[in-house]
mmCIF file of C-alpha atoms in Angstrom:
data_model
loop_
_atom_site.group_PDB
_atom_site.id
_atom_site.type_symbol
_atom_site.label_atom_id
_atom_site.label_comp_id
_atom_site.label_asym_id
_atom_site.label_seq_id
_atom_site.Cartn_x
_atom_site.Cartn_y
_atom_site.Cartn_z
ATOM 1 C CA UNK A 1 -4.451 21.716 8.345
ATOM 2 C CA UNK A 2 -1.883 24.669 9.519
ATOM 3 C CA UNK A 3 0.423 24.437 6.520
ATOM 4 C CA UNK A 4 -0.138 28.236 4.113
ATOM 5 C CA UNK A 5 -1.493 27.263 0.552
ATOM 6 C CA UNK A 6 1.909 27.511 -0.936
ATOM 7 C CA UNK A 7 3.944 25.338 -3.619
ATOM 8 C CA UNK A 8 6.084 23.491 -1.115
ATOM 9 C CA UNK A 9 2.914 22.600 1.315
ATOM 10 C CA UNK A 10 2.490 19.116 -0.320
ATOM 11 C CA UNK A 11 6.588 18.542 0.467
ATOM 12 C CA UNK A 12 5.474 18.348 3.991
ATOM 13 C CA UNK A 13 2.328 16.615 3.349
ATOM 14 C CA UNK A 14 3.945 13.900 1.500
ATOM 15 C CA UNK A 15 5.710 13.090 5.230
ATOM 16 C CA UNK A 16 2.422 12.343 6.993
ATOM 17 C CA UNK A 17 1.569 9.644 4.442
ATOM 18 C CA UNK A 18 4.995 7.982 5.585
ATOM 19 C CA UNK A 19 4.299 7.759 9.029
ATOM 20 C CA UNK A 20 2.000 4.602 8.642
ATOM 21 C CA UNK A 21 4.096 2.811 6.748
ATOM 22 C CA UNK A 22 7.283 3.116 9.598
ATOM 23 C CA UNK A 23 4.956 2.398 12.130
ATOM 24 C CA UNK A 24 3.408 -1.207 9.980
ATOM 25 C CA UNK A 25 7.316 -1.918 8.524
ATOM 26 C CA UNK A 26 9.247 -1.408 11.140
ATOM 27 C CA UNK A 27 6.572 -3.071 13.584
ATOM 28 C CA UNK A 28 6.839 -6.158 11.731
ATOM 29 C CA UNK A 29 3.046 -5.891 10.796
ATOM 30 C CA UNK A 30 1.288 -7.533 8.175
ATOM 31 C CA UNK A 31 1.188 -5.017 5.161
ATOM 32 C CA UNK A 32 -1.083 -6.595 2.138
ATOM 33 C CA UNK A 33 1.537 -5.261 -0.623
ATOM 34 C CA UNK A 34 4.882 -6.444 0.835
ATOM 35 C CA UNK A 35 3.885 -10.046 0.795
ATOM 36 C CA UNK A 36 3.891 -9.500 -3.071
ATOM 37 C CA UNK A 37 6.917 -10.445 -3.428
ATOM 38 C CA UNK A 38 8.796 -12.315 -0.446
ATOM 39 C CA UNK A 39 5.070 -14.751 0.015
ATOM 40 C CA UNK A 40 5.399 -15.184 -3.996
ATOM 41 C CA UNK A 41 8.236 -16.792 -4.369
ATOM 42 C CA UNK A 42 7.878 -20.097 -2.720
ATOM 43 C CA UNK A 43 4.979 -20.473 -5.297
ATOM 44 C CA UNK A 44 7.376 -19.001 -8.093
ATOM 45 C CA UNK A 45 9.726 -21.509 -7.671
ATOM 46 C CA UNK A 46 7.609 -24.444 -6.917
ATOM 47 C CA UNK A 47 4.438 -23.790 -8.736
ATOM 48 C CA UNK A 48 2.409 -26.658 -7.298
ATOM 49 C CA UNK A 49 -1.420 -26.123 -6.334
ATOM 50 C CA UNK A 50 -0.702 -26.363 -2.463
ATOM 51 C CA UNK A 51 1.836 -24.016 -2.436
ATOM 52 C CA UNK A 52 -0.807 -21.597 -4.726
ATOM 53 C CA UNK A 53 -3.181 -22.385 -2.022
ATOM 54 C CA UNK A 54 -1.414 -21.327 0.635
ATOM 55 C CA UNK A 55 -0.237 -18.133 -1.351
ATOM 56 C CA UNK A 56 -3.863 -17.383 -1.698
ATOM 57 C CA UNK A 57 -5.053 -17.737 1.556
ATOM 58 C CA UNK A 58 -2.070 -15.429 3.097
ATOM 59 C CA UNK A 59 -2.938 -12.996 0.287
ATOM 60 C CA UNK A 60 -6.815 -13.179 1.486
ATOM 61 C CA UNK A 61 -6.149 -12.957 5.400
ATOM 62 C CA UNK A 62 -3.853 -10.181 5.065
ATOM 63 C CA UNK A 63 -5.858 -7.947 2.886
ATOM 64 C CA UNK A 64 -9.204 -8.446 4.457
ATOM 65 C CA UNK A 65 -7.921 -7.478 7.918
ATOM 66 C CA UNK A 66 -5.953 -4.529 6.502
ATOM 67 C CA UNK A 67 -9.545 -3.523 4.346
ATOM 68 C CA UNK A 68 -11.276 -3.971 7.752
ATOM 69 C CA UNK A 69 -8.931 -1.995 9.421
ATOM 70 C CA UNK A 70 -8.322 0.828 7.152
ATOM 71 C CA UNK A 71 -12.653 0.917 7.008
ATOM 72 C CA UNK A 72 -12.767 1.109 11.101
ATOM 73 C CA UNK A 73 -9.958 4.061 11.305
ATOM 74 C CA UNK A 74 -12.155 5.872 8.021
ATOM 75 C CA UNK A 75 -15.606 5.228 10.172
ATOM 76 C CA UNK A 76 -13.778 6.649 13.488
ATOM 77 C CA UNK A 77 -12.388 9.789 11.521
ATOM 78 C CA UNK A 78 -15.600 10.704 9.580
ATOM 79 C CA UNK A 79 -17.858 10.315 12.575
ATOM 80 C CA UNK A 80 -15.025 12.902 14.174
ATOM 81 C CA UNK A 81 -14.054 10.309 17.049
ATOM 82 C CA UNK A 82 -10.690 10.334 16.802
ATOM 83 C CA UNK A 83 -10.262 14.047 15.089
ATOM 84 C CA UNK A 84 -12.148 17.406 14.776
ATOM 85 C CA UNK A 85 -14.246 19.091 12.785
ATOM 86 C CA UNK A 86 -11.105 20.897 11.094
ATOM 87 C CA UNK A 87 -8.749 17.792 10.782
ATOM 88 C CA UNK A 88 -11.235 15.818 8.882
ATOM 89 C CA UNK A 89 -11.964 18.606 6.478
ATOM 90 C CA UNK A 90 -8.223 18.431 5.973
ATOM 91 C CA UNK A 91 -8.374 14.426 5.304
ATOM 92 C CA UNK A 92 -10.878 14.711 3.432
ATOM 93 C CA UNK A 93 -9.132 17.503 0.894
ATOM 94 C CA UNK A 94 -5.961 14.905 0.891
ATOM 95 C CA UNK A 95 -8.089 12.388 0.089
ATOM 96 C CA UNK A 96 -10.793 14.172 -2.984
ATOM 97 C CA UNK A 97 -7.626 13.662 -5.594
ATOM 98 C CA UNK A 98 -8.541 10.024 -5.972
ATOM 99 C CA UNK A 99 -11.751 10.770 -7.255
ATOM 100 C CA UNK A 100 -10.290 12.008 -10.378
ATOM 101 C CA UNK A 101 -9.079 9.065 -11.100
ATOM 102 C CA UNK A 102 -10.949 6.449 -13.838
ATOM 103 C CA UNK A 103 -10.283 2.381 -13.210
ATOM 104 C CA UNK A 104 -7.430 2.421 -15.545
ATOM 105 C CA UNK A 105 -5.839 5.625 -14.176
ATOM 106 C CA UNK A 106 -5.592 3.912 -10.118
ATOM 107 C CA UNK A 107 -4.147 0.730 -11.967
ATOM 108 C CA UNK A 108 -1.583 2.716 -14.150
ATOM 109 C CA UNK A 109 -1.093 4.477 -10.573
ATOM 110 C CA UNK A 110 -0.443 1.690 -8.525
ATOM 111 C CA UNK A 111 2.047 -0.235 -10.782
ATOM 112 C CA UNK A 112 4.967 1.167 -9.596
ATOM 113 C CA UNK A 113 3.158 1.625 -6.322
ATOM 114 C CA UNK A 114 3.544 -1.947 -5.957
ATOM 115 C CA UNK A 115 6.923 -2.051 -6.982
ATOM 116 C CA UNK A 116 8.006 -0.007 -4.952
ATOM 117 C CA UNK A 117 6.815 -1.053 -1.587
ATOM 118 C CA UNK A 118 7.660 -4.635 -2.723
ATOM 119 C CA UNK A 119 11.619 -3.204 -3.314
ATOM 120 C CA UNK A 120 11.336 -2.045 0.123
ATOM 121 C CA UNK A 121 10.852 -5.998 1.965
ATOM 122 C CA UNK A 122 13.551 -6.831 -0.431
ATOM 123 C CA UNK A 123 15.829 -4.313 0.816
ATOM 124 C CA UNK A 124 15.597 -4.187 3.970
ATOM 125 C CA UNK A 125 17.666 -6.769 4.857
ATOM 126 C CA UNK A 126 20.482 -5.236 3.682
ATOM 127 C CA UNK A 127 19.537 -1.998 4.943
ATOM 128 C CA UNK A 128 22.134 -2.656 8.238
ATOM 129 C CA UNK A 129 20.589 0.032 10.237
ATOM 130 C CA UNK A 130 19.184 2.055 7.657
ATOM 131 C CA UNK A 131 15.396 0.622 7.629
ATOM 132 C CA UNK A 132 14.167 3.819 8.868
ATOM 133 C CA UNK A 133 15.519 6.308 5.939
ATOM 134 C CA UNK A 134 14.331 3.169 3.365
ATOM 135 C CA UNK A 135 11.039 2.909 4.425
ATOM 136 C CA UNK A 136 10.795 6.852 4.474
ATOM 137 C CA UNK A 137 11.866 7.717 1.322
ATOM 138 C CA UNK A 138 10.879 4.883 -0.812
ATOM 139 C CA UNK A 139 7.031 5.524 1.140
ATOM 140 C CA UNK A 140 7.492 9.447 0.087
ATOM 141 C CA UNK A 141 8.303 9.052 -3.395
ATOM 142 C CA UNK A 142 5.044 6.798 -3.647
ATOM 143 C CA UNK A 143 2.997 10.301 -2.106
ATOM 144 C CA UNK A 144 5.102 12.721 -4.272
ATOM 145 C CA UNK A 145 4.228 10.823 -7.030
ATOM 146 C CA UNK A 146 0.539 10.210 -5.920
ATOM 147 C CA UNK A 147 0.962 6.581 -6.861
ATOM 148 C CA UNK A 148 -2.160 4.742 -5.292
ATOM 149 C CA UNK A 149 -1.527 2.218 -2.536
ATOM 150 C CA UNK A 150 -4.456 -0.131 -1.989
ATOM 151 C CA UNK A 151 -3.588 -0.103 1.744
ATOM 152 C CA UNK A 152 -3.482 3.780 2.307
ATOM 153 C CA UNK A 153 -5.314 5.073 -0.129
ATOM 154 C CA UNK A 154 -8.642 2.529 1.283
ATOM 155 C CA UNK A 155 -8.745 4.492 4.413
ATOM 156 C CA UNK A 156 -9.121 7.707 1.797
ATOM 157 C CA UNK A 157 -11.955 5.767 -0.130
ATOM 158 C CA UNK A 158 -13.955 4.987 2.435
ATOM 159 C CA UNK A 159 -13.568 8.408 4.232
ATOM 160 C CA UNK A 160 -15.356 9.830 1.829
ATOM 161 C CA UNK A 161 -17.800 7.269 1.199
ATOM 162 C CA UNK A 162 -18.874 7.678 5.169
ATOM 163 C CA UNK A 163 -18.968 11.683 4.378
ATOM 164 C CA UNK A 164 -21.196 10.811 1.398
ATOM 165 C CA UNK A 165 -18.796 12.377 -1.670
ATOM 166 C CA UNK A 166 -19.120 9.092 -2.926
ATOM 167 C CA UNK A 167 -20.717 5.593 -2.743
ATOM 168 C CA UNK A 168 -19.372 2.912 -1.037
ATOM 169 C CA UNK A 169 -19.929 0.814 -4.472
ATOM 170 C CA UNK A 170 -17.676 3.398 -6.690
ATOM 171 C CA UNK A 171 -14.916 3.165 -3.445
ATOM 172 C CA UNK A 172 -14.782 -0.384 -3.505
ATOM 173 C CA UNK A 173 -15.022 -1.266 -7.581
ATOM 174 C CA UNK A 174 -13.682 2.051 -9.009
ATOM 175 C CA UNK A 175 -10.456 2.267 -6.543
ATOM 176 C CA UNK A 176 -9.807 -0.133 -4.286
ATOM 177 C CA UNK A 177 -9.936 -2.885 -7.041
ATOM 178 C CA UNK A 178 -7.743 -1.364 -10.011
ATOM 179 C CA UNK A 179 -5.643 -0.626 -6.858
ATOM 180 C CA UNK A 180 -5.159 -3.979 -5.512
ATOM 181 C CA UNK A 181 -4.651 -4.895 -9.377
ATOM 182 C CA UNK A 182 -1.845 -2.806 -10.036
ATOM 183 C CA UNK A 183 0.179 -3.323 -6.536
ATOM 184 C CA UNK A 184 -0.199 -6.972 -7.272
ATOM 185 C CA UNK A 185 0.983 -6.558 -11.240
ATOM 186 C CA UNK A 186 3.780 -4.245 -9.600
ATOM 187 C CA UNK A 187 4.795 -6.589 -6.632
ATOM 188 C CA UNK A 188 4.590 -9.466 -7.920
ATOM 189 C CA UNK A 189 4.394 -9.411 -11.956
ATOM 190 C CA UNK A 190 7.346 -7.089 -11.502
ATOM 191 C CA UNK A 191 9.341 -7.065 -8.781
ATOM 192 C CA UNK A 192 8.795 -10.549 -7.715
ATOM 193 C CA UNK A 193 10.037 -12.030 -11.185
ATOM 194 C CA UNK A 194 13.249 -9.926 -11.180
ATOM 195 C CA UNK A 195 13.798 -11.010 -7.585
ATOM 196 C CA UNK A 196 12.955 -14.303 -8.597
ATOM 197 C CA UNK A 197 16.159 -14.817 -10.735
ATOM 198 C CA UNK A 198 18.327 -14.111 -8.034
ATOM 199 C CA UNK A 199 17.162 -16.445 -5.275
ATOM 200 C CA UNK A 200 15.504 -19.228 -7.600
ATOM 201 C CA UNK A 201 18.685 -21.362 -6.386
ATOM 202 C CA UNK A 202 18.592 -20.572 -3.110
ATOM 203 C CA UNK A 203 14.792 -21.295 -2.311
ATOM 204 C CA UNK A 204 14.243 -24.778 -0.606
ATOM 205 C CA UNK A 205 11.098 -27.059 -1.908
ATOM 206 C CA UNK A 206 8.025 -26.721 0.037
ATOM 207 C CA UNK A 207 5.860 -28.735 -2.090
ATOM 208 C CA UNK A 208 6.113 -30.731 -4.565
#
């Protein structure tokens, strides 16, 4: 909102969109795309029908309160509850790039989206103090890159569905979806399989 329409403006943008990321990470909250990969495996090991089951219903849970929440925080902001007149005409000119985008385009976009905030639960174990600088530059190279988050870029989508730039039909089916397609294709069909071959050994039975 006070940045000068310059090149480097989006350099500092890009740090805003990390800030809910730290907060969810490092708050041990439940974040839809990093249980891609670590809430896969069990299943990828053991591929039984309870253990696909309980995949599924963790998977459900998870994003349905994070699609609930993300639509509360958008109602809040475009009703200017929680910001003014001038920060929401700010959000909403972050959030209008999105509508550029076909179906195909936000699932090509959130590929490595998905791959990259599942790389982040997988290294933060071994981050050994570091979780903060992971998390923020792993989260800014997803903005830089204006890879689509399903998460994130949700609160975007329905912003401007409650300011009327778009329906709430062409938010939900033409980028939320292809969204949550392509972070799952990147978490899991990706990440999760390469991950997979390392711990496969290691992974106890839950069901068999």
């Amino acid at each position: 909102m006070r940045l000068p329409d310059a090149p480097w403006r989006e350099l500092l943008v890009s740090f805003g969109y990390t800030i809910g990321f730290v907060i969810v990470i490092l708050g041990k909250l439940q974040l839809f795309t990093e249980t891609t990969v670590t809430a896969v495996l069990p299943f990828a090991t053991h591929p039984t029908a309870r253990n696909l089951g309980r995949l599924l219903r963790l998977w459900a849970a998870v994003f349905t309160a994070n699609m609930v929440g993300t639509f509360l925080v958008a109602a809040l902001m475009a009703h200017q509850i929680i910001i003014g007149p001038e920060q929401l005409d700010a959000a909403l000119a972050v959030s209008r790039p999105i509508l550029t985008h076909d179906f195909l385009t936000t699932l090509l976009l959130a590929t490595p989206a998905g791959f990259l905030i599942a790389s982040i639960a997988w290294i933060l174990p071994n981050a050994r103090g570091s979780e903060f600088w992971v998390i923020l530059l792993i989260t800014f190279v997803i903005a830089m890159g204006r890879f689509s988050h399903v998460v994130a870029g949700s609160a975007e989508a329905w912003l401007l569905a409650f300011s009327g730039e778009t329906s709430f039909l062409h938010a939900a089916g033409d980028f939320i979806l292809p969204a949550l397609v392509g972070n799952v294709i990147g978490g899991t069909g990706l990440f999760a399989v390469v991950a997979h071959g390392q711990v496969r050994d290691e992974i106890k039975p839950v069901d068999r």
